[in-house]
Amino acid sequence: MHFLRRLFGRGILLVCVFASLLIGCSNAKMQQIYAPDGRVAYAVSCVGDGWHTWTPCFELAGEVCKQAGYQILDRREGMRRTMVIVCRPLPDAVPTS
C-alpha cells in the first residue's frame, strides 16, 4: 500500500508539473490603441508562456479580428512578447445576381 501511494503520488506530481509546463502561466492580454495612421489597432502581449511561443498572441488576435484576419504592424520578443495588429477590412459582399 505504501509503495502504491508513493508511486501514484509521484505520478500525480509529474502530471501536474508537465501540465503546468504545457499551460504555463500563458496568458495573452490585449489593449486597444491607435496606429500611426489613425486606424484602430491592438497591442497584444503574451507573458509567461512556458514554451515561449507566439500561439496565445496569434489566437487572441484571431479572436478579435475573426474572419477578416489581421496584419501585424510590429512584433517584439523578449521576456514579454508583444505585437501590434490591425484587423483587415472585410471585403465587400459580391452580388449574386
PDB file of N, CA and C in Angstrom:
ATOM      1  N   MET A   1       0.817  -1.185   0.000  1.00  0.00           N
ATOM      2  CA  MET A   1       0.000   0.000   0.000  1.00  0.00           C
ATOM      3  C   MET A   1       0.874   1.268   0.000  1.00  0.00           C
ATOM      4  N   HIS A   2       1.908   1.259   0.827  1.00  0.00           N
ATOM      5  CA  HIS A   2       2.813   2.404   0.893  1.00  0.00           C
ATOM      6  C   HIS A   2       3.493   2.622  -0.461  1.00  0.00           C
ATOM      7  N   PHE A   3       3.870   1.532  -1.128  1.00  0.00           N
ATOM      8  CA  PHE A   3       4.508   1.610  -2.441  1.00  0.00           C
ATOM      9  C   PHE A   3       3.563   2.252  -3.458  1.00  0.00           C
ATOM     10  N   LEU A   4       2.286   1.831  -3.460  1.00  0.00           N
ATOM     11  CA  LEU A   4       1.315   2.395  -4.399  1.00  0.00           C
ATOM     12  C   LEU A   4       1.085   3.880  -4.133  1.00  0.00           C
ATOM     13  N   ARG A   5       1.029   4.241  -2.860  1.00  0.00           N
ATOM     14  CA  ARG A   5       0.838   5.638  -2.511  1.00  0.00           C
ATOM     15  C   ARG A   5       2.004   6.480  -3.036  1.00  0.00           C
ATOM     16  N   ARG A   6       3.234   5.971  -2.859  1.00  0.00           N
ATOM     17  CA  ARG A   6       4.403   6.701  -3.352  1.00  0.00           C
ATOM     18  C   ARG A   6       4.393   6.771  -4.876  1.00  0.00           C
ATOM     19  N   LEU A   7       4.059   5.650  -5.527  1.00  0.00           N
ATOM     20  CA  LEU A   7       4.037   5.607  -6.984  1.00  0.00           C
ATOM     21  C   LEU A   7       3.007   6.578  -7.551  1.00  0.00           C
ATOM     22  N   PHE A   8       1.781   6.518  -7.055  1.00  0.00           N
ATOM     23  CA  PHE A   8       0.739   7.399  -7.564  1.00  0.00           C
ATOM     24  C   PHE A   8       0.974   8.842  -7.155  1.00  0.00           C
ATOM     25  N   GLY A   9       1.535   9.050  -5.976  1.00  0.00           N
ATOM     26  CA  GLY A   9       1.870  10.408  -5.550  1.00  0.00           C
ATOM     27  C   GLY A   9       2.863  11.047  -6.491  1.00  0.00           C
ATOM     28  N   ARG A  10       3.862  10.295  -6.903  1.00  0.00           N
ATOM     29  CA  ARG A  10       4.848  10.821  -7.855  1.00  0.00           C
ATOM     30  C   ARG A  10       4.226  11.017  -9.228  1.00  0.00           C
ATOM     31  N   GLY A  11       3.377  10.059  -9.619  1.00  0.00           N
ATOM     32  CA  GLY A  11       2.721  10.168 -10.927  1.00  0.00           C
ATOM     33  C   GLY A  11       1.865  11.411 -11.025  1.00  0.00           C
ATOM     34  N   ILE A  12       1.115  11.662  -9.978  1.00  0.00           N
ATOM     35  CA  ILE A  12       0.262  12.853  -9.977  1.00  0.00           C
ATOM     36  C   ILE A  12       1.121  14.104  -9.984  1.00  0.00           C
ATOM     37  N   LEU A  13       2.204  14.089  -9.229  1.00  0.00           N
ATOM     38  CA  LEU A  13       3.100  15.238  -9.209  1.00  0.00           C
ATOM     39  C   LEU A  13       3.690  15.483 -10.591  1.00  0.00           C
ATOM     40  N   LEU A  14       4.122  14.404 -11.269  1.00  0.00           N
ATOM     41  CA  LEU A  14       4.701  14.556 -12.611  1.00  0.00           C
ATOM     42  C   LEU A  14       3.664  15.073 -13.599  1.00  0.00           C
ATOM     43  N   VAL A  15       2.442  14.577 -13.512  1.00  0.00           N
ATOM     44  CA  VAL A  15       1.390  15.048 -14.402  1.00  0.00           C
ATOM     45  C   VAL A  15       1.128  16.524 -14.171  1.00  0.00           C
ATOM     46  N   CYS A  16       1.073  16.923 -12.907  1.00  0.00           N
ATOM     47  CA  CYS A  16       0.842  18.346 -12.589  1.00  0.00           C
ATOM     48  C   CYS A  16       1.978  19.225 -13.103  1.00  0.00           C
ATOM     49  N   VAL A  17       3.199  18.773 -12.924  1.00  0.00           N
ATOM     50  CA  VAL A  17       4.342  19.555 -13.393  1.00  0.00           C
ATOM     51  C   VAL A  17       4.320  19.664 -14.911  1.00  0.00           C
ATOM     52  N   PHE A  18       4.070  18.545 -15.596  1.00  0.00           N
ATOM     53  CA  PHE A  18       4.033  18.554 -17.052  1.00  0.00           C
ATOM     54  C   PHE A  18       2.905  19.445 -17.560  1.00  0.00           C
ATOM     55  N   ALA A  19       1.735  19.353 -16.937  1.00  0.00           N
ATOM     56  CA  ALA A  19       0.598  20.178 -17.355  1.00  0.00           C
ATOM     57  C   ALA A  19       0.898  21.652 -17.150  1.00  0.00           C
ATOM     58  N   SER A  20       1.547  21.981 -16.048  1.00  0.00           N
ATOM     59  CA  SER A  20       1.854  23.391 -15.808  1.00  0.00           C
ATOM     60  C   SER A  20       2.884  23.902 -16.809  1.00  0.00           C
ATOM     61  N   LEU A  21       3.780  23.036 -17.267  1.00  0.00           N
ATOM     62  CA  LEU A  21       4.729  23.456 -18.300  1.00  0.00           C
ATOM     63  C   LEU A  21       4.023  23.684 -19.623  1.00  0.00           C
ATOM     64  N   LEU A  22       3.071  22.814 -19.938  1.00  0.00           N
ATOM     65  CA  LEU A  22       2.331  22.984 -21.183  1.00  0.00           C
ATOM     66  C   LEU A  22       1.481  24.248 -21.147  1.00  0.00           C
ATOM     67  N   ILE A  23       0.780  24.416 -20.036  1.00  0.00           N
ATOM     68  CA  ILE A  23      -0.106  25.560 -19.912  1.00  0.00           C
ATOM     69  C   ILE A  23       0.689  26.790 -19.518  1.00  0.00           C
ATOM     70  N   GLY A  24       1.656  26.580 -18.640  1.00  0.00           N
ATOM     71  CA  GLY A  24       2.444  27.692 -18.123  1.00  0.00           C
ATOM     72  C   GLY A  24       1.525  28.687 -17.465  1.00  0.00           C
ATOM     73  N   CYS A  25       1.976  29.863 -17.401  1.00  0.00           N
ATOM     74  CA  CYS A  25       1.111  30.944 -16.947  1.00  0.00           C
ATOM     75  C   CYS A  25       0.714  31.705 -18.194  1.00  0.00           C
ATOM     76  N   SER A  26       0.502  30.940 -19.225  1.00  0.00           N
ATOM     77  CA  SER A  26       0.255  31.506 -20.530  1.00  0.00           C
ATOM     78  C   SER A  26      -0.987  32.371 -20.507  1.00  0.00           C
ATOM     79  N   ASN A  27      -0.796  33.629 -20.739  1.00  0.00           N
ATOM     80  CA  ASN A  27      -1.954  34.471 -20.909  1.00  0.00           C
ATOM     81  C   ASN A  27      -1.589  35.566 -21.890  1.00  0.00           C
ATOM     82  N   ALA A  28      -2.539  35.861 -22.707  1.00  0.00           N
ATOM     83  CA  ALA A  28      -2.359  36.929 -23.677  1.00  0.00           C
ATOM     84  C   ALA A  28      -3.296  38.052 -23.273  1.00  0.00           C
ATOM     85  N   LYS A  29      -2.785  39.246 -23.323  1.00  0.00           N
ATOM     86  CA  LYS A  29      -3.594  40.410 -22.975  1.00  0.00           C
ATOM     87  C   LYS A  29      -3.605  41.352 -24.164  1.00  0.00           C
ATOM     88  N   MET A  30      -4.706  42.086 -24.284  1.00  0.00           N
ATOM     89  CA  MET A  30      -4.843  42.976 -25.420  1.00  0.00           C
ATOM     90  C   MET A  30      -5.325  44.335 -24.958  1.00  0.00           C
ATOM     91  N   GLN A  31      -4.827  45.358 -25.624  1.00  0.00           N
ATOM     92  CA  GLN A  31      -5.243  46.721 -25.333  1.00  0.00           C
ATOM     93  C   GLN A  31      -5.496  47.430 -26.652  1.00  0.00           C
ATOM     94  N   GLN A  32      -6.635  48.111 -26.746  1.00  0.00           N
ATOM     95  CA  GLN A  32      -6.929  48.866 -27.962  1.00  0.00           C
ATOM     96  C   GLN A  32      -6.093  50.136 -27.970  1.00  0.00           C
ATOM     97  N   ILE A  33      -5.440  50.382 -29.104  1.00  0.00           N
ATOM     98  CA  ILE A  33      -4.622  51.579 -29.285  1.00  0.00           C
ATOM     99  C   ILE A  33      -4.911  52.121 -30.681  1.00  0.00           C
ATOM    100  N   TYR A  34      -4.137  53.081 -31.130  1.00  0.00           N
ATOM    101  CA  TYR A  34      -4.276  53.609 -32.491  1.00  0.00           C
ATOM    102  C   TYR A  34      -2.947  53.506 -33.211  1.00  0.00           C
ATOM    103  N   ALA A  35      -3.023  53.088 -34.460  1.00  0.00           N
ATOM    104  CA  ALA A  35      -1.834  53.007 -35.309  1.00  0.00           C
ATOM    105  C   ALA A  35      -1.426  54.432 -35.698  1.00  0.00           C
ATOM    106  N   PRO A  36      -0.194  54.612 -36.158  1.00  0.00           N
ATOM    107  CA  PRO A  36       0.254  55.960 -36.558  1.00  0.00           C
ATOM    108  C   PRO A  36      -0.644  56.613 -37.612  1.00  0.00           C
ATOM    109  N   ASP A  37      -1.297  55.795 -38.454  1.00  0.00           N
ATOM    110  CA  ASP A  37      -2.168  56.368 -39.486  1.00  0.00           C
ATOM    111  C   ASP A  37      -3.592  56.613 -38.985  1.00  0.00           C
ATOM    112  N   GLY A  38      -3.847  56.381 -37.701  1.00  0.00           N
ATOM    113  CA  GLY A  38      -5.158  56.664 -37.120  1.00  0.00           C
ATOM    114  C   GLY A  38      -6.104  55.476 -37.040  1.00  0.00           C
ATOM    115  N   ARG A  39      -5.738  54.358 -37.665  1.00  0.00           N
ATOM    116  CA  ARG A  39      -6.600  53.185 -37.592  1.00  0.00           C
ATOM    117  C   ARG A  39      -6.610  52.621 -36.176  1.00  0.00           C
ATOM    118  N   VAL A  40      -7.722  51.976 -35.816  1.00  0.00           N
ATOM    119  CA  VAL A  40      -7.783  51.270 -34.536  1.00  0.00           C
ATOM    120  C   VAL A  40      -6.842  50.076 -34.631  1.00  0.00           C
ATOM    121  N   ALA A  41      -6.000  49.922 -33.635  1.00  0.00           N
ATOM    122  CA  ALA A  41      -5.047  48.816 -33.596  1.00  0.00           C
ATOM    123  C   ALA A  41      -5.129  48.174 -32.216  1.00  0.00           C
ATOM    124  N   TYR A  42      -4.450  47.062 -32.077  1.00  0.00           N
ATOM    125  CA  TYR A  42      -4.444  46.352 -30.803  1.00  0.00           C
ATOM    126  C   TYR A  42      -3.012  45.960 -30.446  1.00  0.00           C
ATOM    127  N   ALA A  43      -2.649  46.243 -29.202  1.00  0.00           N
ATOM    128  CA  ALA A  43      -1.358  45.788 -28.681  1.00  0.00           C
ATOM    129  C   ALA A  43      -1.635  44.485 -27.950  1.00  0.00           C
ATOM    130  N   VAL A  44      -1.061  43.409 -28.433  1.00  0.00           N
ATOM    131  CA  VAL A  44      -1.265  42.093 -27.848  1.00  0.00           C
ATOM    132  C   VAL A  44       0.038  41.668 -27.196  1.00  0.00           C
ATOM    133  N   SER A  45      -0.022  41.298 -25.922  1.00  0.00           N
ATOM    134  CA  SER A  45       1.198  40.854 -25.241  1.00  0.00           C
ATOM    135  C   SER A  45       0.973  39.476 -24.641  1.00  0.00           C
ATOM    136  N   CYS A  46       2.007  38.653 -24.742  1.00  0.00           N
ATOM    137  CA  CYS A  46       1.972  37.301 -24.187  1.00  0.00           C
ATOM    138  C   CYS A  46       3.046  37.224 -23.114  1.00  0.00           C
ATOM    139  N   VAL A  47       2.636  36.832 -21.941  1.00  0.00           N
ATOM    140  CA  VAL A  47       3.546  36.804 -20.802  1.00  0.00           C
ATOM    141  C   VAL A  47       3.522  35.421 -20.176  1.00  0.00           C
ATOM    142  N   GLY A  48       4.677  34.902 -19.828  1.00  0.00           N
ATOM    143  CA  GLY A  48       4.761  33.706 -19.011  1.00  0.00           C
ATOM    144  C   GLY A  48       4.474  32.397 -19.696  1.00  0.00           C
ATOM    145  N   ASP A  49       4.473  32.343 -21.004  1.00  0.00           N
ATOM    146  CA  ASP A  49       4.226  31.074 -21.692  1.00  0.00           C
ATOM    147  C   ASP A  49       5.423  30.162 -21.514  1.00  0.00           C
ATOM    148  N   GLY A  50       5.191  28.979 -20.958  1.00  0.00           N
ATOM    149  CA  GLY A  50       6.278  28.071 -20.639  1.00  0.00           C
ATOM    150  C   GLY A  50       7.106  27.637 -21.831  1.00  0.00           C
ATOM    151  N   TRP A  51       6.530  27.612 -23.008  1.00  0.00           N
ATOM    152  CA  TRP A  51       7.266  27.143 -24.191  1.00  0.00           C
ATOM    153  C   TRP A  51       7.742  28.296 -25.059  1.00  0.00           C
ATOM    154  N   HIS A  52       7.509  29.506 -24.644  1.00  0.00           N
ATOM    155  CA  HIS A  52       7.973  30.692 -25.369  1.00  0.00           C
ATOM    156  C   HIS A  52       7.496  30.694 -26.812  1.00  0.00           C
ATOM    157  N   THR A  53       6.204  30.531 -26.994  1.00  0.00           N
ATOM    158  CA  THR A  53       5.631  30.565 -28.337  1.00  0.00           C
ATOM    159  C   THR A  53       4.759  31.798 -28.497  1.00  0.00           C
ATOM    160  N   TRP A  54       4.448  32.082 -29.721  1.00  0.00           N
ATOM    161  CA  TRP A  54       3.566  33.202 -30.040  1.00  0.00           C
ATOM    162  C   TRP A  54       2.108  32.758 -30.104  1.00  0.00           C
ATOM    163  N   THR A  55       1.844  31.489 -29.955  1.00  0.00           N
ATOM    164  CA  THR A  55       0.499  30.947 -30.146  1.00  0.00           C
ATOM    165  C   THR A  55      -0.590  31.699 -29.386  1.00  0.00           C
ATOM    166  N   PRO A  56      -0.429  31.980 -28.072  1.00  0.00           N
ATOM    167  CA  PRO A  56      -1.508  32.708 -27.392  1.00  0.00           C
ATOM    168  C   PRO A  56      -1.786  34.085 -27.999  1.00  0.00           C
ATOM    169  N   CYS A  57      -0.751  34.754 -28.455  1.00  0.00           N
ATOM    170  CA  CYS A  57      -0.939  36.063 -29.097  1.00  0.00           C
ATOM    171  C   CYS A  57      -1.699  35.908 -30.410  1.00  0.00           C
ATOM    172  N   PHE A  58      -1.301  34.942 -31.218  1.00  0.00           N
ATOM    173  CA  PHE A  58      -1.968  34.720 -32.501  1.00  0.00           C
ATOM    174  C   PHE A  58      -3.427  34.330 -32.298  1.00  0.00           C
ATOM    175  N   GLU A  59      -3.689  33.495 -31.302  1.00  0.00           N
ATOM    176  CA  GLU A  59      -5.066  33.068 -31.039  1.00  0.00           C
ATOM    177  C   GLU A  59      -5.935  34.247 -30.622  1.00  0.00           C
ATOM    178  N   LEU A  60      -5.419  35.101 -29.751  1.00  0.00           N
ATOM    179  CA  LEU A  60      -6.193  36.265 -29.315  1.00  0.00           C
ATOM    180  C   LEU A  60      -6.423  37.215 -30.480  1.00  0.00           C
ATOM    181  N   ALA A  61      -5.419  37.433 -31.297  1.00  0.00           N
ATOM    182  CA  ALA A  61      -5.578  38.298 -32.469  1.00  0.00           C
ATOM    183  C   ALA A  61      -6.649  37.735 -33.401  1.00  0.00           C
ATOM    184  N   GLY A  62      -6.657  36.423 -33.583  1.00  0.00           N
ATOM    185  CA  GLY A  62      -7.674  35.790 -34.421  1.00  0.00           C
ATOM    186  C   GLY A  62      -9.071  35.937 -33.851  1.00  0.00           C
ATOM    187  N   GLU A  63      -9.189  35.843 -32.532  1.00  0.00           N
ATOM    188  CA  GLU A  63     -10.495  36.002 -31.892  1.00  0.00           C
ATOM    189  C   GLU A  63     -11.011  37.431 -32.064  1.00  0.00           C
ATOM    190  N   VAL A  64     -10.124  38.401 -32.005  1.00  0.00           N
ATOM    191  CA  VAL A  64     -10.530  39.800 -32.108  1.00  0.00           C
ATOM    192  C   VAL A  64     -10.938  40.135 -33.543  1.00  0.00           C
ATOM    193  N   CYS A  65     -10.137  39.732 -34.504  1.00  0.00           N
ATOM    194  CA  CYS A  65     -10.379  40.124 -35.897  1.00  0.00           C
ATOM    195  C   CYS A  65     -11.274  39.151 -36.654  1.00  0.00           C
ATOM    196  N   LYS A  66     -11.473  37.982 -36.127  1.00  0.00           N
ATOM    197  CA  LYS A  66     -12.349  36.959 -36.706  1.00  0.00           C
ATOM    198  C   LYS A  66     -12.020  36.684 -38.178  1.00  0.00           C
ATOM    199  N   GLN A  67     -13.055  36.641 -39.024  1.00  0.00           N
ATOM    200  CA  GLN A  67     -12.872  36.234 -40.422  1.00  0.00           C
ATOM    201  C   GLN A  67     -12.051  37.219 -41.237  1.00  0.00           C
ATOM    202  N   ALA A  68     -12.001  38.452 -40.817  1.00  0.00           N
ATOM    203  CA  ALA A  68     -11.272  39.466 -41.596  1.00  0.00           C
ATOM    204  C   ALA A  68      -9.772  39.206 -41.593  1.00  0.00           C
ATOM    205  N   GLY A  69      -9.285  38.611 -40.512  1.00  0.00           N
ATOM    206  CA  GLY A  69      -7.856  38.408 -40.385  1.00  0.00           C
ATOM    207  C   GLY A  69      -7.186  39.676 -39.890  1.00  0.00           C
ATOM    208  N   TYR A  70      -5.886  39.622 -39.742  1.00  0.00           N
ATOM    209  CA  TYR A  70      -5.173  40.772 -39.202  1.00  0.00           C
ATOM    210  C   TYR A  70      -3.817  40.927 -39.864  1.00  0.00           C
ATOM    211  N   GLN A  71      -3.286  42.117 -39.723  1.00  0.00           N
ATOM    212  CA  GLN A  71      -1.952  42.443 -40.219  1.00  0.00           C
ATOM    213  C   GLN A  71      -1.108  42.812 -39.008  1.00  0.00           C
ATOM    214  N   ILE A  72       0.086  42.265 -38.936  1.00  0.00           N
ATOM    215  CA  ILE A  72       0.998  42.583 -37.836  1.00  0.00           C
ATOM    216  C   ILE A  72       1.808  43.810 -38.232  1.00  0.00           C
ATOM    217  N   LEU A  73       1.687  44.880 -37.445  1.00  0.00           N
ATOM    218  CA  LEU A  73       2.435  46.104 -37.713  1.00  0.00           C
ATOM    219  C   LEU A  73       3.799  46.092 -37.039  1.00  0.00           C
ATOM    220  N   ASP A  74       3.881  45.465 -35.861  1.00  0.00           N
ATOM    221  CA  ASP A  74       5.131  45.433 -35.106  1.00  0.00           C
ATOM    222  C   ASP A  74       5.121  44.186 -34.240  1.00  0.00           C
ATOM    223  N   ARG A  75       6.305  43.603 -34.067  1.00  0.00           N
ATOM    224  CA  ARG A  75       6.417  42.387 -33.253  1.00  0.00           C
ATOM    225  C   ARG A  75       7.761  42.423 -32.536  1.00  0.00           C
ATOM    226  N   ARG A  76       7.710  42.259 -31.217  1.00  0.00           N
ATOM    227  CA  ARG A  76       8.949  42.290 -30.418  1.00  0.00           C
ATOM    228  C   ARG A  76       8.985  41.108 -29.481  1.00  0.00           C
ATOM    229  N   GLU A  77      10.181  40.570 -29.318  1.00  0.00           N
ATOM    230  CA  GLU A  77      10.347  39.393 -28.475  1.00  0.00           C
ATOM    231  C   GLU A  77      11.331  39.706 -27.359  1.00  0.00           C
ATOM    232  N   GLY A  78      11.082  39.149 -26.216  1.00  0.00           N
ATOM    233  CA  GLY A  78      11.926  39.315 -25.040  1.00  0.00           C
ATOM    234  C   GLY A  78      11.263  38.572 -23.899  1.00  0.00           C
ATOM    235  N   MET A  79      11.390  39.084 -22.702  1.00  0.00           N
ATOM    236  CA  MET A  79      10.681  38.471 -21.578  1.00  0.00           C
ATOM    237  C   MET A  79       9.178  38.546 -21.813  1.00  0.00           C
ATOM    238  N   ARG A  80       8.766  39.561 -22.513  1.00  0.00           N
ATOM    239  CA  ARG A  80       7.357  39.742 -22.871  1.00  0.00           C
ATOM    240  C   ARG A  80       7.291  39.859 -24.381  1.00  0.00           C
ATOM    241  N   ARG A  81       6.523  38.982 -24.989  1.00  0.00           N
ATOM    242  CA  ARG A  81       6.354  39.049 -26.436  1.00  0.00           C
ATOM    243  C   ARG A  81       5.165  39.954 -26.729  1.00  0.00           C
ATOM    244  N   THR A  82       5.359  40.926 -27.575  1.00  0.00           N
ATOM    245  CA  THR A  82       4.273  41.846 -27.914  1.00  0.00           C
ATOM    246  C   THR A  82       4.179  42.023 -29.418  1.00  0.00           C
ATOM    247  N   MET A  83       2.985  42.264 -29.868  1.00  0.00           N
ATOM    248  CA  MET A  83       2.798  42.602 -31.273  1.00  0.00           C
ATOM    249  C   MET A  83       1.655  43.594 -31.378  1.00  0.00           C
ATOM    250  N   VAL A  84       1.735  44.430 -32.383  1.00  0.00           N
ATOM    251  CA  VAL A  84       0.688  45.401 -32.672  1.00  0.00           C
ATOM    252  C   VAL A  84       0.027  44.960 -33.959  1.00  0.00           C
ATOM    253  N   ILE A  85      -1.288  44.829 -33.915  1.00  0.00           N
ATOM    254  CA  ILE A  85      -2.027  44.360 -35.090  1.00  0.00           C
ATOM    255  C   ILE A  85      -3.139  45.332 -35.445  1.00  0.00           C
ATOM    256  N   VAL A  86      -3.568  45.264 -36.690  1.00  0.00           N
ATOM    257  CA  VAL A  86      -4.803  45.922 -37.130  1.00  0.00           C
ATOM    258  C   VAL A  86      -5.624  44.861 -37.838  1.00  0.00           C
ATOM    259  N   CYS A  87      -6.926  44.933 -37.633  1.00  0.00           N
ATOM    260  CA  CYS A  87      -7.819  43.998 -38.325  1.00  0.00           C
ATOM    261  C   CYS A  87      -7.967  44.454 -39.767  1.00  0.00           C
ATOM    262  N   ARG A  88      -7.951  43.491 -40.660  1.00  0.00           N
ATOM    263  CA  ARG A  88      -8.156  43.811 -42.078  1.00  0.00           C
ATOM    264  C   ARG A  88      -9.637  44.081 -42.303  1.00  0.00           C
ATOM    265  N   PRO A  89      -9.950  44.952 -43.246  1.00  0.00           N
ATOM    266  CA  PRO A  89     -11.373  45.201 -43.524  1.00  0.00           C
ATOM    267  C   PRO A  89     -11.983  43.983 -44.218  1.00  0.00           C
ATOM    268  N   LEU A  90     -13.239  43.725 -43.917  1.00  0.00           N
ATOM    269  CA  LEU A  90     -13.941  42.642 -44.603  1.00  0.00           C
ATOM    270  C   LEU A  90     -14.175  43.058 -46.051  1.00  0.00           C
ATOM    271  N   PRO A  91     -13.990  42.139 -46.988  1.00  0.00           N
ATOM    272  CA  PRO A  91     -14.268  42.500 -48.390  1.00  0.00           C
ATOM    273  C   PRO A  91     -15.764  42.754 -48.574  1.00  0.00           C
ATOM    274  N   ASP A  92     -16.070  43.659 -49.478  1.00  0.00           N
ATOM    275  CA  ASP A  92     -17.484  43.945 -49.761  1.00  0.00           C
ATOM    276  C   ASP A  92     -18.158  42.703 -50.289  1.00  0.00           C
ATOM    277  N   ALA A  93     -19.418  42.549 -49.958  1.00  0.00           N
ATOM    278  CA  ALA A  93     -20.180  41.392 -50.446  1.00  0.00           C
ATOM    279  C   ALA A  93     -20.354  41.513 -51.958  1.00  0.00           C
ATOM    280  N   VAL A  94     -20.143  40.401 -52.628  1.00  0.00           N
ATOM    281  CA  VAL A  94     -20.305  40.363 -54.089  1.00  0.00           C
ATOM    282  C   VAL A  94     -21.752  40.002 -54.393  1.00  0.00           C
ATOM    283  N   PRO A  95     -22.430  40.803 -55.215  1.00  0.00           N
ATOM    284  CA  PRO A  95     -23.832  40.477 -55.547  1.00  0.00           C
ATOM    285  C   PRO A  95     -23.920  39.147 -56.273  1.00  0.00           C
ATOM    286  N   THR A  96     -24.942  38.374 -55.945  1.00  0.00           N
ATOM    287  CA  THR A  96     -25.102  37.038 -56.558  1.00  0.00           C
ATOM    288  C   THR A  96     -25.955  37.075 -57.803  1.00  0.00           C
ATOM    289  N   SER A  97     -26.642  38.165 -58.088  1.00  0.00           N
ATOM    290  CA  SER A  97     -27.492  38.186 -59.281  1.00  0.00           C
ATOM    291  C   SER A  97     -26.937  39.070 -60.356  1.00  0.00           C
TER     292      SER A  97
END
